[in-house]
Amino acid sequence: MSAKATISKEVFSPQDERMLGAVLVKRRTKKKIPFLATGGQGEYRTYICLSVTNKRPSQVYITKVKQFEGSSCFVRRSQWSLDQLRQVNGIDPNRESPDFDLQFDNTSDQWMASSGSEKFTFFQILHHTCQRYLSDRKPEFINCQSRLFTGNSILHSAADSVTSAVQKASQALNERGERLGRAEESTAEMMNSAQQFADTAHKVTTRTVFLSSFSYYGIIELHFNYKAMHSLQRSVGMFST
């Protein structure tokens, strides 16, 4: 698991927060601080992290997370709410510099990212988050590459495209459901008509068989009656002579 994934899991998830982005940094003016846990001094790695709470209304924070040398644990240190951020300084708008400054209401920090590309990615996420969660008093982004804002426009366009695609898919599913419903109704009507036809055919067949049987036995009865009358006439003739 990467360091950023571990920070997200161990530092922010237990606080019911979701990490949006992080950048590995070090101070441009290098200094050491006492490692209070052991009483001595030590080297450490610092991450500037951006997170948002899962509960509404959403709260966005910028948090300094450290990992001290020899330890696998990450420790949450300083933290600011996003609305305390006043200025984001990219230092050099003409090249992909790793240097940047963050100015808050009561403090400012000068940092150097592990690379210019990692800083740029974090700036993109930070700018997009400010546009989404801050309605007023948005921080000022200065000395940043122009493609930073173009990139965020691309992110917004991509989000709009995804939303539009989801809406179209939902509409298509609804239309398909309506067509299936109509098809099921038509099928039910056809089955009902077929059953009625089968019942009628059965009744007609039964009546035809009954009439045929009645005619057959009627003819036999007439035949026997004729023979009986003929025999009677012959018997009368014999007595007459």
C-alpha positions as a printed Julia matrix, in Angstrom:
241×3 Matrix{Float64}:
    0.0     0.0     0.0
    1.34    3.45   -0.9
    2.05    6.1     1.74
   -0.9     8.24    0.62
   -3.28    5.27    0.71
   -2.04    4.44    4.22
   -2.56    8.04    5.37
   -6.11    7.98    4.0
   -6.86    4.7     5.8
   -5.11    5.32    9.13
   -5.43    9.1     9.62
   -8.63   10.25    7.91
  -10.97    7.24    7.7
  -11.14    6.81   11.52
  -12.25   10.47   11.72
  -15.01    9.82    9.16
  -13.16   11.92    6.59
  -12.24   11.24    2.98
   -8.84   12.31    1.7
   -9.05   14.16   -1.6
   -5.36   14.61   -2.27
   -1.91   14.88   -0.73
    1.56   16.11   -1.64
    4.89   15.12   -0.13
    6.77   18.28    0.86
    9.71   19.64    2.78
   10.41   23.15    3.99
   12.44   25.34    1.73
   14.23   26.51    4.87
   15.26   23.24    6.4
   14.9    22.85   10.15
   14.41   20.13   12.71
   11.87   19.97   15.49
   12.05   17.93   18.7
   10.48   14.52   18.44
    8.43   14.75   21.6
    7.51   11.06   21.62
   11.13   10.06   22.31
   12.51   13.26   23.78
   15.07   13.6    20.98
   15.34   15.04   17.5
   14.64   13.15   14.32
   14.08   13.4    10.61
   10.54   13.19    9.29
    8.5    13.25    6.13
    5.69   15.77    5.76
    2.52   15.51    3.7
    0.08   18.34    3.07
   -3.32   16.66    2.81
   -6.74   17.81    1.69
   -9.76   16.06    3.21
  -13.54   16.42    3.48
  -15.93   15.11    6.13
  -18.48   12.49    5.14
  -21.18   14.09    7.28
  -23.23   17.0     5.95
  -22.71   19.88    5.87
  -19.31   19.0     4.46
  -16.22   20.48    6.09
  -12.93   20.64    4.18
   -9.56   20.67    5.91
   -5.91   21.13    5.02
   -3.86   18.97    7.36
   -0.14   18.55    7.94
    0.67   14.86    8.45
    4.11   13.64    9.49
    5.93   10.33    9.55
    9.01   10.28   11.73
   12.11    8.33   10.87
   12.0     4.74   12.07
    8.22    4.76   12.5
    5.57    3.27   10.23
    2.84    5.44   11.76
    1.55    8.73   10.41
    0.72   11.53   12.85
   -1.79   14.33   12.32
   -0.23   17.68   13.19
   -1.44   21.17   12.26
   -4.82   21.59   10.63
   -6.75   24.45    8.99
  -10.23   24.68    7.57
  -10.36   25.48    3.87
  -11.99   28.87    4.48
   -8.87   29.92    6.44
   -6.76   29.61    3.29
   -6.11   33.06    1.81
   -3.5    32.61   -0.88
   -1.87   29.86   -2.92
    1.41   31.0    -4.49
    2.88   28.84   -7.24
    6.11   30.92   -7.19
    6.87   30.56  -10.93
    4.11   30.57  -13.58
    6.54   29.87  -16.43
    7.81   26.47  -15.41
    6.8    23.41  -13.43
    8.48   24.48  -10.23
    8.1    22.31   -7.09
    8.1    25.41   -4.84
    4.91   26.9    -3.43
    3.57   28.91   -0.49
    0.34   28.55    1.45
   -0.92   31.58    3.34
   -3.62   31.21    6.03
   -5.31   33.73    8.31
   -2.66   33.51   10.99
    0.34   31.83    9.4
    2.11   30.99    6.15
    4.36   28.12    5.08
    6.99   27.86    2.35
    7.19   24.39    0.84
    8.93   22.41   -1.85
    7.08   19.4    -3.28
    8.84   16.18   -4.22
    8.32   17.15   -7.87
    6.72   19.87   -9.98
    4.16   17.42  -11.41
    3.04   16.29   -7.93
    2.63   19.92   -6.87
    0.61   20.66  -10.02
   -1.71   17.7    -9.4
   -2.29   18.83   -5.8
   -2.97   22.4    -7.0
   -5.57   21.09   -9.46
   -7.39   19.21   -6.7
   -7.1    22.18   -4.31
   -8.44   24.68   -6.85
  -11.33   22.4    -7.84
  -12.19   21.83   -4.16
  -12.22   25.57   -3.45
  -14.58   26.15   -6.38
  -16.88   23.41   -5.17
  -17.05   23.97   -1.41
  -16.43   27.71   -0.95
  -19.24   30.04   -1.97
  -17.35   33.22   -1.05
  -13.91   34.32    0.14
  -12.17   31.91   -2.2
   -8.35   31.94   -1.85
   -6.27   33.74   -4.44
   -4.14   31.59   -6.75
   -1.12   33.56   -7.94
    2.0    32.75   -9.96
    0.42   29.51  -11.19
    0.68   28.0   -14.63
   -2.27   28.95  -16.83
   -2.96   25.29  -17.62
   -3.92   24.83  -13.98
   -7.2    26.66  -14.56
   -7.66   25.11  -18.0
   -7.21   21.71  -16.37
   -9.94   22.51  -13.88
  -12.2    23.59  -16.72
  -11.52   20.22  -18.29
  -12.4    18.55  -14.98
  -15.68   20.46  -14.83
  -16.44   19.58  -18.47
  -15.65   15.93  -17.81
  -17.93   15.95  -14.77
  -20.71   17.56  -16.82
  -20.2    14.97  -19.56
  -20.44   12.12  -17.05
  -23.6    13.64  -15.54
  -25.13   14.02  -19.0
  -24.25   10.42  -19.89
  -25.84    9.15  -16.68
  -29.0    11.14  -17.36
  -29.2     9.8   -20.92
  -28.68    6.25  -19.73
  -31.39    6.69  -17.11
  -33.79    8.06  -19.72
  -33.01    5.16  -22.06
  -33.7     2.66  -19.27
  -37.01    4.36  -18.5
  -38.03    4.27  -22.16
  -36.99    0.64  -22.42
  -39.04   -0.15  -19.32
  -42.07    1.54  -20.88
  -41.63   -0.46  -24.09
  -41.29   -3.69  -22.11
  -44.43   -2.79  -20.18
  -46.38   -2.23  -23.36
  -45.04   -5.49  -24.81
  -46.11   -7.37  -21.69
  -49.6    -5.85  -21.93
  -49.86   -6.85  -25.61
  -48.67  -10.37  -24.79
  -51.26  -10.66  -22.03
  -54.0    -9.51  -24.39
  -52.91  -12.02  -27.05
  -52.86  -14.84  -24.5
  -56.34  -13.86  -23.31
  -57.65  -13.79  -26.89
  -56.08  -17.18  -27.61
  -57.69  -18.65  -24.49
  -61.1   -17.28  -25.49
  -60.67  -18.73  -28.99
  -59.68  -22.11  -27.53
  -62.74  -22.11  -25.23
  -65.07  -21.23  -28.13
  -63.54  -23.9   -30.37
  -63.99  -26.47  -27.62
  -67.67  -25.58  -27.21
  -68.29  -25.74  -30.98
  -66.53  -29.1   -31.24
  -68.55  -30.54  -28.34
  -71.86  -29.35  -29.87
  -70.93  -30.76  -33.29
  -70.09  -34.15  -31.83
  -73.38  -34.16  -29.88
  -75.44  -33.32  -32.97
  -73.6   -35.92  -35.04
  -74.27  -38.58  -32.4
  -77.93  -37.57  -32.19
  -78.36  -37.81  -35.99
  -76.64  -41.2   -36.15
  -78.77  -42.78  -33.46
  -81.91  -41.19  -34.93
  -81.29  -42.84  -38.29
  -80.78  -46.22  -36.63
  -84.03  -45.83  -34.7
  -85.98  -44.96  -37.88
  -84.46  -47.98  -39.64
  -85.63  -50.33  -36.91
  -89.11  -48.75  -36.87
  -89.41  -49.29  -40.65
  -88.41  -52.91  -40.37
  -90.92  -53.47  -37.57
  -93.77  -51.96  -39.6
  -92.84  -54.03  -42.65
  -92.9   -57.23  -40.62
  -96.27  -56.3   -39.16
  -97.75  -55.68  -42.64
  -96.52  -59.11  -43.81
  -98.06  -60.78  -40.79
 -101.45  -59.12  -41.4
 -101.36  -60.21  -45.05
 -100.76  -63.8   -44.1
 -103.76  -63.85  -41.77
 -105.98  -62.26  -44.43
 -105.29  -65.0   -46.96
